[in-house]
CSV table of C-alpha atoms in Angstrom, one decimal:
chain,number,residue,atom,x,y,z
A,1,GLY,CA,93.2,-13.8,-14.6
A,2,ASP,CA,89.2,-13.8,-15.7
A,3,ASP,CA,88.1,-17.2,-14.9
A,4,GLY,CA,84.4,-16.3,-16.4
A,5,GLY,CA,82.9,-15.0,-13.0
A,6,GLY,CA,82.1,-11.7,-14.9
A,7,LEU,CA,79.5,-14.5,-16.6
A,8,ALA,CA,78.3,-16.1,-13.9
A,9,GLY,CA,77.0,-12.8,-12.1
A,10,PHE,CA,75.5,-12.2,-14.8
A,11,ALA,CA,73.7,-15.5,-15.0
A,12,GLY,CA,72.5,-15.1,-11.5
A,13,ASN,CA,76.2,-14.8,-8.8
A,14,GLY,CA,76.5,-18.4,-10.5
A,15,ALA,CA,73.7,-19.7,-8.1
A,16,ALA,CA,72.5,-22.9,-10.4
A,17,GLU,CA,68.3,-22.6,-10.5
A,18,PRO,CA,66.5,-25.8,-8.9
A,19,ALA,CA,65.4,-28.4,-11.2
A,20,GLU,CA,62.1,-28.7,-9.6
A,21,ASP,CA,62.1,-25.8,-10.2
A,22,LYS,CA,62.9,-25.7,-13.6
A,23,ALA,CA,60.3,-28.4,-14.2
A,24,THR,CA,57.3,-26.6,-12.8
A,25,ALA,CA,57.9,-23.9,-14.9
A,26,ARG,CA,58.1,-26.0,-18.1
A,27,ASP,CA,54.6,-28.0,-16.5
A,28,ALA,CA,53.1,-24.5,-16.3
A,29,LEU,CA,53.7,-23.6,-19.7
A,30,TRP,CA,52.6,-26.9,-21.6
A,31,ALA,CA,49.8,-27.5,-19.1
A,32,ASP,CA,46.4,-27.3,-21.0
A,33,PRO,CA,44.1,-24.3,-21.5
A,34,THR,CA,42.2,-23.6,-18.1
A,35,HIS,CA,38.3,-22.8,-18.7
A,36,ASP,CA,38.8,-19.1,-19.0
A,37,GLU,CA,41.3,-19.7,-21.2
A,38,MET,CA,38.9,-22.0,-23.9
A,39,GLN,CA,36.3,-19.3,-23.2
A,40,GLY,CA,38.4,-17.0,-24.4
A,41,LEU,CA,39.8,-18.6,-27.6
A,42,ARG,CA,36.4,-19.6,-28.2
A,43,GLU,CA,35.4,-16.4,-28.2
A,44,THR,CA,37.9,-15.0,-30.0
A,45,GLU,CA,36.6,-17.3,-32.8
A,46,LEU,CA,33.2,-16.6,-32.7
A,47,LEU,CA,33.0,-13.8,-32.4
A,48,PHE,CA,36.1,-11.7,-33.1
A,49,LYS,CA,37.2,-13.6,-36.0
A,50,SER,CA,40.9,-12.1,-35.1
A,51,SER,CA,42.8,-11.7,-32.1
A,52,LEU,CA,43.7,-7.9,-33.2
A,53,MET,CA,39.9,-7.1,-33.1
A,54,ARG,CA,39.7,-9.0,-29.9
A,55,LEU,CA,42.6,-6.1,-29.0
A,56,GLN,CA,41.5,-3.7,-30.3
A,57,ILE,CA,37.4,-3.9,-28.5
A,58,GLU,CA,39.4,-4.5,-25.2
A,59,GLU,CA,41.0,-1.2,-25.6
A,60,LEU,CA,37.8,0.5,-26.3
A,61,LYS,CA,35.9,-0.8,-23.8
A,62,GLY,CA,38.8,0.6,-21.4
A,63,GLU,CA,38.4,4.0,-23.1
A,64,VAL,CA,34.7,4.0,-22.1
A,65,SER,CA,33.9,2.2,-19.5
A,66,VAL,CA,33.2,3.6,-15.8
A,67,ASN,CA,34.3,2.1,-13.0
A,68,TYR,CA,31.4,2.4,-10.4
A,69,THR,CA,33.2,1.5,-7.3
A,70,LYS,CA,34.2,5.1,-6.9
A,71,LEU,CA,30.5,6.6,-7.8
A,72,ALA,CA,29.8,6.4,-4.2
A,73,PRO,CA,29.5,9.7,-3.4
A,74,LEU,CA,27.1,10.5,-6.5
A,75,GLU,CA,24.8,7.6,-5.4
A,76,GLU,CA,24.7,9.4,-1.8
A,77,TYR,CA,23.9,12.9,-3.9
A,78,LEU,CA,21.4,10.9,-5.6
A,79,HIS,CA,19.4,9.6,-2.6
A,80,ALA,CA,19.3,13.3,-1.5
A,81,LEU,CA,17.9,14.1,-4.3
A,82,ARG,CA,15.6,11.4,-4.4
A,83,ALA,CA,14.4,12.8,-0.7
A,84,THR,CA,14.2,16.6,-1.5
A,85,LEU,CA,12.0,15.8,-4.4
A,86,LEU,CA,9.4,14.0,-2.2
A,87,ALA,CA,9.4,16.8,-0.1
A,88,ILE,CA,8.3,19.4,-1.9
A,89,PRO,CA,5.3,20.9,-1.1
A,90,ALA,CA,2.2,21.1,-2.1
A,91,SER,CA,0.9,24.5,-3.9
A,92,ARG,CA,-1.3,25.9,-7.2
A,93,VAL,CA,1.1,26.7,-10.5
A,94,PRO,CA,-0.8,28.9,-12.5
A,95,ALA,CA,-1.1,28.7,-16.4
A,96,SER,CA,0.1,31.7,-16.7
A,97,ASP,CA,4.0,29.8,-16.7
A,98,LEU,CA,3.1,27.5,-19.7
A,99,ALA,CA,4.9,28.0,-22.7
A,100,GLY,CA,5.2,26.9,-26.7
A,101,PRO,CA,3.0,27.7,-29.4
A,102,GLU,CA,0.0,25.8,-28.2
A,103,PRO,CA,-2.5,28.1,-26.0
A,104,ALA,CA,-3.4,26.7,-23.1
A,105,ALA,CA,-5.9,24.4,-22.4
A,106,ILE,CA,-5.7,23.7,-19.1
A,107,GLU,CA,-6.4,26.5,-15.8
A,108,GLY,CA,-3.4,25.5,-13.8
A,109,LEU,CA,-1.5,22.5,-11.8
A,110,ASP,CA,-2.6,21.9,-8.1
A,111,PHE,CA,1.2,20.3,-7.3
A,112,ILE,CA,1.6,17.6,-5.1
A,113,ALA,CA,4.9,15.7,-4.0
A,114,PRO,CA,5.9,12.6,-6.1
A,115,THR,CA,4.9,9.5,-5.9
A,116,GLY,CA,7.6,7.6,-7.4
A,117,VAL,CA,11.0,8.6,-7.5
A,118,HIS,CA,13.5,6.0,-9.8
A,119,VAL,CA,16.8,5.6,-11.1
A,120,VAL,CA,16.3,4.3,-14.9
A,121,GLY,CA,18.6,4.3,-17.9
A,122,SER,CA,22.0,3.2,-18.6
A,123,PHE,CA,23.4,4.1,-15.0
A,124,LEU,CA,20.6,1.6,-13.6
A,125,LEU,CA,21.6,-1.7,-16.5
A,126,ARG,CA,25.8,-0.4,-15.6
A,127,THR,CA,26.0,0.4,-19.4
A,128,LEU,CA,27.1,4.1,-19.1
A,129,ALA,CA,30.2,5.0,-21.3
A,130,ARG,CA,32.6,7.8,-21.2
A,131,PRO,CA,32.7,10.7,-22.2
A,132,ALA,CA,29.4,11.5,-21.9
A,133,LEU,CA,28.2,10.6,-18.5
A,134,SER,CA,24.2,11.3,-17.4
A,135,VAL,CA,21.6,9.8,-14.3
A,136,ASP,CA,18.4,9.8,-15.7
A,137,ILE,CA,15.7,9.3,-12.6
A,138,ALA,CA,11.8,8.9,-13.8
A,139,VAL,CA,9.4,11.7,-11.3
A,140,GLU,CA,6.4,10.1,-10.9
A,141,MET,CA,2.9,12.7,-11.3
A,142,PRO,CA,1.0,11.5,-8.8
A,143,ALA,CA,-2.9,10.4,-9.7
A,144,GLU,CA,-4.7,13.1,-7.6
A,145,CYS,CA,-2.9,15.8,-10.1
A,146,LEU,CA,-4.2,14.5,-13.1
A,147,HIS,CA,-7.7,13.5,-15.2
A,148,HIS,CA,-8.5,10.6,-17.1
A,149,LYS,CA,-9.2,12.4,-20.3
A,150,ASP,CA,-6.1,14.4,-19.9
A,151,PHE,CA,-4.9,12.8,-22.9
A,152,LEU,CA,-6.5,14.7,-25.3
A,153,ASN,CA,-5.8,17.7,-26.5
A,154,HIS,CA,-2.1,18.2,-24.7
A,155,LYS,CA,-3.5,19.0,-21.4
A,156,TYR,CA,-1.7,15.9,-19.9
A,157,LEU,CA,1.8,17.5,-21.6
A,158,GLN,CA,1.2,21.1,-19.9
A,159,LYS,CA,0.1,19.4,-16.6
A,160,ARG,CA,3.6,17.7,-17.3
A,161,GLN,CA,5.2,21.1,-18.1
A,162,LEU,CA,3.6,23.2,-15.1
A,163,PHE,CA,5.1,19.8,-12.5
A,164,LEU,CA,8.5,20.3,-13.7
A,165,SER,CA,8.6,24.1,-13.6
A,166,ARG,CA,7.5,23.9,-9.6
A,167,ILE,CA,10.2,20.9,-9.6
A,168,ALA,CA,13.0,22.9,-11.2
A,169,GLU,CA,11.6,26.1,-8.4
A,170,ALA,CA,11.9,24.0,-5.8
A,171,LEU,CA,15.7,22.7,-6.4
A,172,SER,CA,16.9,25.6,-6.9
A,173,ALA,CA,15.7,27.0,-3.6
A,174,ALA,CA,17.3,23.8,-2.2
A,175,GLY,CA,20.5,24.7,-4.0
A,176,ILE,CA,21.7,21.3,-5.2
A,177,GLY,CA,23.2,22.4,-8.0
A,178,GLU,CA,22.7,24.3,-11.3
A,179,VAL,CA,19.6,23.5,-12.8
A,180,SER,CA,18.6,24.2,-17.0
A,181,PHE,CA,16.0,22.9,-19.2
A,182,ALA,CA,16.1,20.8,-22.1
A,183,CYS,CA,13.9,18.8,-24.7
A,184,PHE,CA,13.8,14.9,-24.3
A,185,ARG,CA,15.1,13.5,-27.1
A,186,GLY,CA,15.0,16.7,-29.0
A,187,ASP,CA,10.5,17.1,-28.7
A,188,PRO,CA,10.5,20.5,-27.3
A,189,ARG,CA,6.3,19.1,-26.3
A,190,LYS,CA,8.7,17.5,-23.6
A,191,PRO,CA,10.9,19.5,-21.5
A,192,ILE,CA,13.3,17.8,-18.5
A,193,LEU,CA,15.2,19.1,-16.3
A,194,VAL,CA,19.5,18.6,-16.2
A,195,ILE,CA,21.0,19.3,-13.1
A,196,ALA,CA,25.0,19.4,-12.9
A,197,PRO,CA,25.3,18.2,-8.9
A,198,ALA,CA,27.3,20.4,-6.7
A,199,GLY,CA,29.6,19.2,-3.7
A,200,LEU,CA,30.6,15.9,-5.6
A,201,LYS,CA,34.3,17.1,-6.2
A,202,GLY,CA,35.7,15.9,-9.2
A,203,LEU,CA,32.3,14.0,-10.4
A,204,SER,CA,30.7,16.8,-10.8
A,205,LYS,CA,31.8,17.8,-14.0
A,206,LYS,CA,32.0,14.8,-14.9
A,207,PHE,CA,27.8,13.6,-14.5
A,208,ALA,CA,24.6,15.0,-15.3
A,209,VAL,CA,21.9,14.3,-13.5
A,210,ASN,CA,18.6,14.5,-16.3
A,211,ILE,CA,14.8,14.8,-14.0
A,212,LEU,CA,12.4,13.0,-16.5
A,213,PRO,CA,8.3,13.4,-15.4
A,214,CYS,CA,6.4,10.6,-16.1
A,215,LEU,CA,3.2,9.1,-15.6
A,216,PRO,CA,1.6,6.4,-13.4
A,217,PRO,CA,1.5,3.3,-15.6
A,218,ASP,CA,-2.2,2.7,-15.8
A,219,LEU,CA,-3.6,6.1,-15.9
A,220,ILE,CA,-4.6,6.1,-19.8
A,221,PRO,CA,-5.4,2.9,-21.2
A,222,ALA,CA,-3.2,1.5,-23.9
A,223,ALA,CA,-5.7,1.3,-26.6
A,224,ARG,CA,-6.2,5.2,-26.8
A,225,LEU,CA,-2.5,5.6,-27.5
A,226,ARG,CA,-2.6,3.4,-30.5
A,227,PRO,CA,-0.8,5.0,-33.9
A,228,THR,CA,-4.5,4.8,-35.4
A,229,ARG,CA,-6.1,7.0,-33.0
A,230,ASN,CA,-6.4,11.0,-31.9
A,231,ASN,CA,-6.3,12.4,-29.4
A,232,VAL,CA,-5.8,16.2,-30.4
A,233,ARG,CA,-9.0,17.4,-32.2
A,234,VAL,CA,-9.0,19.4,-35.2
A,235,VAL,CA,-11.7,22.7,-35.0
A,236,GLY,CA,-14.1,22.2,-37.6
A,237,ILE,CA,-14.4,18.5,-38.2
A,238,SER,CA,-17.2,17.2,-35.7
A,239,ASP,CA,-17.2,13.8,-36.9
A,240,ILE,CA,-14.7,12.0,-34.4
A,241,ALA,CA,-14.1,9.7,-36.6
A,242,GLU,CA,-12.7,11.4,-39.6
A,243,GLN,CA,-10.7,13.2,-37.2
A,244,PRO,CA,-6.8,12.6,-38.5
A,245,PRO,CA,-4.7,10.2,-36.3
A,246,THR,CA,-2.1,12.1,-34.5
A,247,PRO,CA,0.5,9.0,-34.0
A,248,SER,CA,3.3,11.3,-32.7
A,249,TYR,CA,1.8,13.2,-30.3
A,250,ASN,CA,0.1,9.5,-29.2
A,251,ALA,CA,3.8,7.6,-28.7
A,252,ALA,CA,5.0,10.7,-26.8
A,253,LEU,CA,2.4,10.1,-23.9
A,254,ALA,CA,2.9,6.6,-24.8
A,255,GLU,CA,6.9,6.8,-23.8
A,256,ASP,CA,6.1,8.5,-20.3
A,257,SER,CA,3.2,5.7,-19.6
A,258,GLY,CA,5.5,3.1,-20.1
A,259,MET,CA,8.7,4.4,-18.9
A,260,ALA,CA,8.5,2.5,-14.7
A,261,ARG,CA,8.0,-0.8,-16.8
A,262,HIS,CA,10.4,-0.6,-19.6
A,263,ALA,CA,12.9,0.1,-17.1
A,264,ALA,CA,12.1,-2.9,-14.9
A,265,LEU,CA,12.0,-4.9,-18.0
A,266,LEU,CA,15.8,-3.7,-19.0
A,267,HIS,CA,16.6,-4.3,-15.6
A,268,ALA,CA,15.5,-8.1,-15.2
A,269,ALA,CA,16.5,-9.1,-18.6
A,270,PHE,CA,20.7,-6.9,-18.0
A,271,SER,CA,19.9,-8.7,-14.6
A,272,ALA,CA,19.6,-12.7,-16.0
A,273,CYS,CA,22.8,-11.8,-18.7
A,274,PRO,CA,26.1,-13.3,-17.6
A,275,PRO,CA,28.7,-10.5,-16.6
């Protein structure tokens, strides 16, 4: 007859678990929490208020986070793009290439290759979030292309437009991807280039590269761009003191003037934060 061998087999072919292993498992179960476990419990209590909320946030992070270790082809592409931008030859861009409602305030632009090409924004800070993935590239206009009073009457914005037009022409000829124009944060005065990268296999359809022209940091005195100052003269008002302030226009220029400094400040702050 059956002497219970079936139950013995179910329990592990009749082999008894060593007493030492049982003691080790029991000690591990009732051991004091580690430092990481205590940190997690403290965060749950102070920040999340409940374990369920913590689990939901961790699940959300998994859905939107980007694995930067898989972006080596994109980083190689960005290095090649930087080299292409810095090698664009000098040329004359006529004012006839301007678009927009404002009449031409300049005669054209003597284009010179950018003096600086820098990654800015969320890709630099490692704060990208899916599904909308992009890399922002700040392209600094050379001071030789500008006049110290170009902050007046749309002159800088028009030179910026011609500068970007020449870059778009050069990048399209280089075959680095599909190049199109867009408005920076919805502002038609400040177009940017949007590149759909070519040759990145699966990454090409996931990422866009934005080219953002910017000013040399100290070209325009900060005092000239205060919200109370006027930088677009109204025809018929001869007294400058009576000219109305142009805060929106000033902010558009200040944004380009401080782009590199702002990116450096954010990068330093994020680098000092614990992982």
